[in-house]
Coordinates of C-alpha atoms in Angstrom, one line a residue:
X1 CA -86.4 -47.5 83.7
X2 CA -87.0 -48.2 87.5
X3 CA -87.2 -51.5 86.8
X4 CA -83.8 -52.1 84.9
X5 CA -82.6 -50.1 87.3
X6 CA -83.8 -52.4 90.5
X7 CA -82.3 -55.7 88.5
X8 CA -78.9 -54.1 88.0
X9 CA -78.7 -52.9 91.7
X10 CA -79.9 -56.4 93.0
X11 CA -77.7 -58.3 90.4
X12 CA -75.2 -56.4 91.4
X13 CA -75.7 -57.1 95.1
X14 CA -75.5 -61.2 94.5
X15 CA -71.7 -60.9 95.5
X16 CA -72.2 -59.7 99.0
X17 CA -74.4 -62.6 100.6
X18 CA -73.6 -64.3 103.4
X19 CA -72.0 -67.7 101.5
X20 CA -69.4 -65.2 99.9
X21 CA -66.2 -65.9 101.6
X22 CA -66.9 -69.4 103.4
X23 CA -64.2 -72.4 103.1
X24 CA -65.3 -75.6 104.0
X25 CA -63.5 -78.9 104.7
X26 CA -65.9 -82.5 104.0
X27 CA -64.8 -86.1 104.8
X28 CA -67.2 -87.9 102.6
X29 CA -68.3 -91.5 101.8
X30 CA -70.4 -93.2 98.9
X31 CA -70.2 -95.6 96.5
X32 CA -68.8 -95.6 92.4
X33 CA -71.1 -97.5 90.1
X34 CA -69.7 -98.2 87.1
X35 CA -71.4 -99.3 83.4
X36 CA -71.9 -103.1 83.1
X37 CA -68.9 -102.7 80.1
X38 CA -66.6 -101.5 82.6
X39 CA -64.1 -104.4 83.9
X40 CA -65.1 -103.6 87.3
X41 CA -67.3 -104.0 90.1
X42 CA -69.3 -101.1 91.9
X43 CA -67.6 -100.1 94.7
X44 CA -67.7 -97.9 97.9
X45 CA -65.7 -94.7 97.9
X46 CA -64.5 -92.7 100.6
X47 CA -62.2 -89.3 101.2
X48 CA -62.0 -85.9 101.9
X49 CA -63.0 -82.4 100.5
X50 CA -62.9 -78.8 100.8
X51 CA -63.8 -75.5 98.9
X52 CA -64.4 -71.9 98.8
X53 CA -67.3 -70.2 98.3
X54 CA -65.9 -67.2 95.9
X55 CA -69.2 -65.4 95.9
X56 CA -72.7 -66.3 97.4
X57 CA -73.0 -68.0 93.2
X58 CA -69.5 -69.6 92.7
X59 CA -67.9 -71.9 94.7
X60 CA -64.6 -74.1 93.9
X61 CA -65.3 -77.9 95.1
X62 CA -61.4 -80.0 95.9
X63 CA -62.3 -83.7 96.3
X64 CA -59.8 -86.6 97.0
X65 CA -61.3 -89.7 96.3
X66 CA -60.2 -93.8 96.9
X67 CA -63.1 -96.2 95.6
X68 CA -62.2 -100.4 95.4
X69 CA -61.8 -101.8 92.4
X70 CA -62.8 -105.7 92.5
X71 CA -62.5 -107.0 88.8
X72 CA -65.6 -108.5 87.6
X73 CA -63.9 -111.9 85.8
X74 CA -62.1 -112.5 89.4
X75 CA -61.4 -111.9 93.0
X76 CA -58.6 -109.4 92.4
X77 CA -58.9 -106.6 94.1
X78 CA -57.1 -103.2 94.2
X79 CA -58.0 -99.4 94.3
X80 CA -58.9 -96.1 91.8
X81 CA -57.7 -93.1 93.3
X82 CA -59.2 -89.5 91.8
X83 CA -58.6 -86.0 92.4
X84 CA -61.5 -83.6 91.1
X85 CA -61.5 -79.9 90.6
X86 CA -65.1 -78.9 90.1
X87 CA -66.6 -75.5 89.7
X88 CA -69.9 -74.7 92.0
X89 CA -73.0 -73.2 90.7
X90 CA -75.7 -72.2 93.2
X91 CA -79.0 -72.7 91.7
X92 CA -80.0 -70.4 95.2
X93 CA -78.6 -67.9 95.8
X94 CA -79.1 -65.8 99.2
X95 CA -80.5 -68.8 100.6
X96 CA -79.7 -68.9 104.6
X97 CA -78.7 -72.6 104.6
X98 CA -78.8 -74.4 101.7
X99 CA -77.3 -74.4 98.6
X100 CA -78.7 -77.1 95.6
X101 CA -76.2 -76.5 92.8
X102 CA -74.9 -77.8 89.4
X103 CA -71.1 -78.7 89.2
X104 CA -68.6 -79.5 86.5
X105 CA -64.7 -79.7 86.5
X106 CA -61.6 -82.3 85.9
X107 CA -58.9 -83.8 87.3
X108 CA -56.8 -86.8 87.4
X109 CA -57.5 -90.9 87.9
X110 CA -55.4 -93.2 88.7
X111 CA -56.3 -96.1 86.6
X112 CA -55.1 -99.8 86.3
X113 CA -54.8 -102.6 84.2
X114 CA -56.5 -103.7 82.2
X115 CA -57.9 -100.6 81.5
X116 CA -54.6 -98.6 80.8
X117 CA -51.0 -100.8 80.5
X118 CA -49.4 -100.4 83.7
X119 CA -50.7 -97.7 86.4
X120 CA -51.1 -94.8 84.8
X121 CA -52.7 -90.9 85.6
X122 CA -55.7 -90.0 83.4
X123 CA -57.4 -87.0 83.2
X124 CA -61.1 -86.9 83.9
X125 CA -64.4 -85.0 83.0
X126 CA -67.4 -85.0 85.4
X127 CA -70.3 -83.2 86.3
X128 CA -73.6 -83.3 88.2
X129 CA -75.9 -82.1 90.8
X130 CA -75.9 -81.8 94.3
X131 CA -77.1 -80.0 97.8
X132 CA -75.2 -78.1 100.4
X133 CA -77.0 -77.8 104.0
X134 CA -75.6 -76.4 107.1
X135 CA -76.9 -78.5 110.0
X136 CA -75.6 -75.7 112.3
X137 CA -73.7 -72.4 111.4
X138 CA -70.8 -74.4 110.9
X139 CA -71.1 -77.8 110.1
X140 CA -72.9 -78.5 106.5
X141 CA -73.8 -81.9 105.2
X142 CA -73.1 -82.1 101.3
X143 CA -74.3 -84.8 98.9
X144 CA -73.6 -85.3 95.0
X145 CA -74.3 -87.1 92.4
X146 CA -71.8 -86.9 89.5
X147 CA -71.4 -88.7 85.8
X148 CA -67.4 -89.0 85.7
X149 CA -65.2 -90.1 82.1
X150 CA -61.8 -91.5 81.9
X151 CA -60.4 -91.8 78.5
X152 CA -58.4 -95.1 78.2
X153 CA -56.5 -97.6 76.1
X154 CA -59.1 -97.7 73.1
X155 CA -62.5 -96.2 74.6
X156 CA -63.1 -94.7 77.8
X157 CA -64.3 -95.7 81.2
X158 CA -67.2 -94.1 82.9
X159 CA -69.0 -94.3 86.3
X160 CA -71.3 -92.5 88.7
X161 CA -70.6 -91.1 91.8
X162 CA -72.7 -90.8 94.6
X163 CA -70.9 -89.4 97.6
X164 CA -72.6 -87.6 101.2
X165 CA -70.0 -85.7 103.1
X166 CA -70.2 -84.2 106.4
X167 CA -67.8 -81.1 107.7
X168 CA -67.0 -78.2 109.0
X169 CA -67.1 -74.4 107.4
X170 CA -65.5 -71.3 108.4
X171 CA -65.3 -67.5 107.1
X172 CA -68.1 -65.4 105.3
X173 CA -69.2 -62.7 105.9
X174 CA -72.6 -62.0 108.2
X175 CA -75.6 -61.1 105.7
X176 CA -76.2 -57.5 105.5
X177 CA -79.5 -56.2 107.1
X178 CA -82.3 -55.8 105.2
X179 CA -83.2 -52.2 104.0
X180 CA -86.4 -50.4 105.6
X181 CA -89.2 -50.4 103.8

């Protein structure tokens, strides 16, 4: 009984580490790499982030994301622009300063020909891993790896994102002291 006990008290405590309540902003670099069916090149990637840790386990990851497009049967080049909404698990939690986690989410592409006819916004699936580490008490490097899907005309498009981000966190709440023994 004092055991059950203990694992619903500490369970319950999970919510009130230190993480819970931190916001973080990223600008972030990498590169795409897509399959060699895709009509385009790998490319680098670059943008900006931010999130909130909802609780020192859940965290809500914004990226905005440009990567170059160079078409493989020329030299034409031009641009994929996403927006992805992930959802933050933290396979740590009550760690002081770092985070490895599992993410998933959607959000929007916006693909070209010959992919789609015309420019056009698709949705898109991804998840993947990744590690958050705070370099100081408020600046954190972040780096991802994440499997991303684009249904198009006919099929779909995939690629893998590898992206290291750099920033700057505020909030959260000071980690309560530990009891006496």
């Amino acid at each position: 009984m004092r055991k059950a006990l203990f694992f619903i008290v500490a369970a319950s405590a999970v919510g009130l580490m230190a993480q819970e309540g931190q916001s973080y902003g990223t600008i972030q670099g990498g590169a795409a790499f897509r399959k060699v069916s895709n009509y385009f090149n790998d490319g680098p990637t670059f943008g900006l982030g931010a999130g909130h840790w909802f609780s020192d386990t859940w965290s809500l990851d914004l990226k905005a994301l440009r990567t170059n497009q160079d078409i493989r049967a020329t030299n034409t080049g031009t641009h994929e622009y996403q927006g992805l909404v992930s959802a933050l698990y933290n396979l740590n939690p009550g760690a002081p300063n770092w985070y490895p986690y599992l993410a998933a989410g959607t959000g929007m592409t916006r693909m070209h020909a010959p992919l789609v006819d015309g420019d056009k916004n698709k949705i898109n699936y991804h998840a993947g891993v990744g590690l958050m580490v705070h370099l100081t008490e408020r600046v954190i490097f972040q780096g991802d790896l994440k499997a991303l899907r684009v249904n198009t005309n006919g099929g779909h498009s995939s690629e893998m994102l590898a992206l290291a981000d750099i920033g700057y966190t505020w909030g959260g709440r000071k980690a309560a002291p530990a009891p006496p023994p």
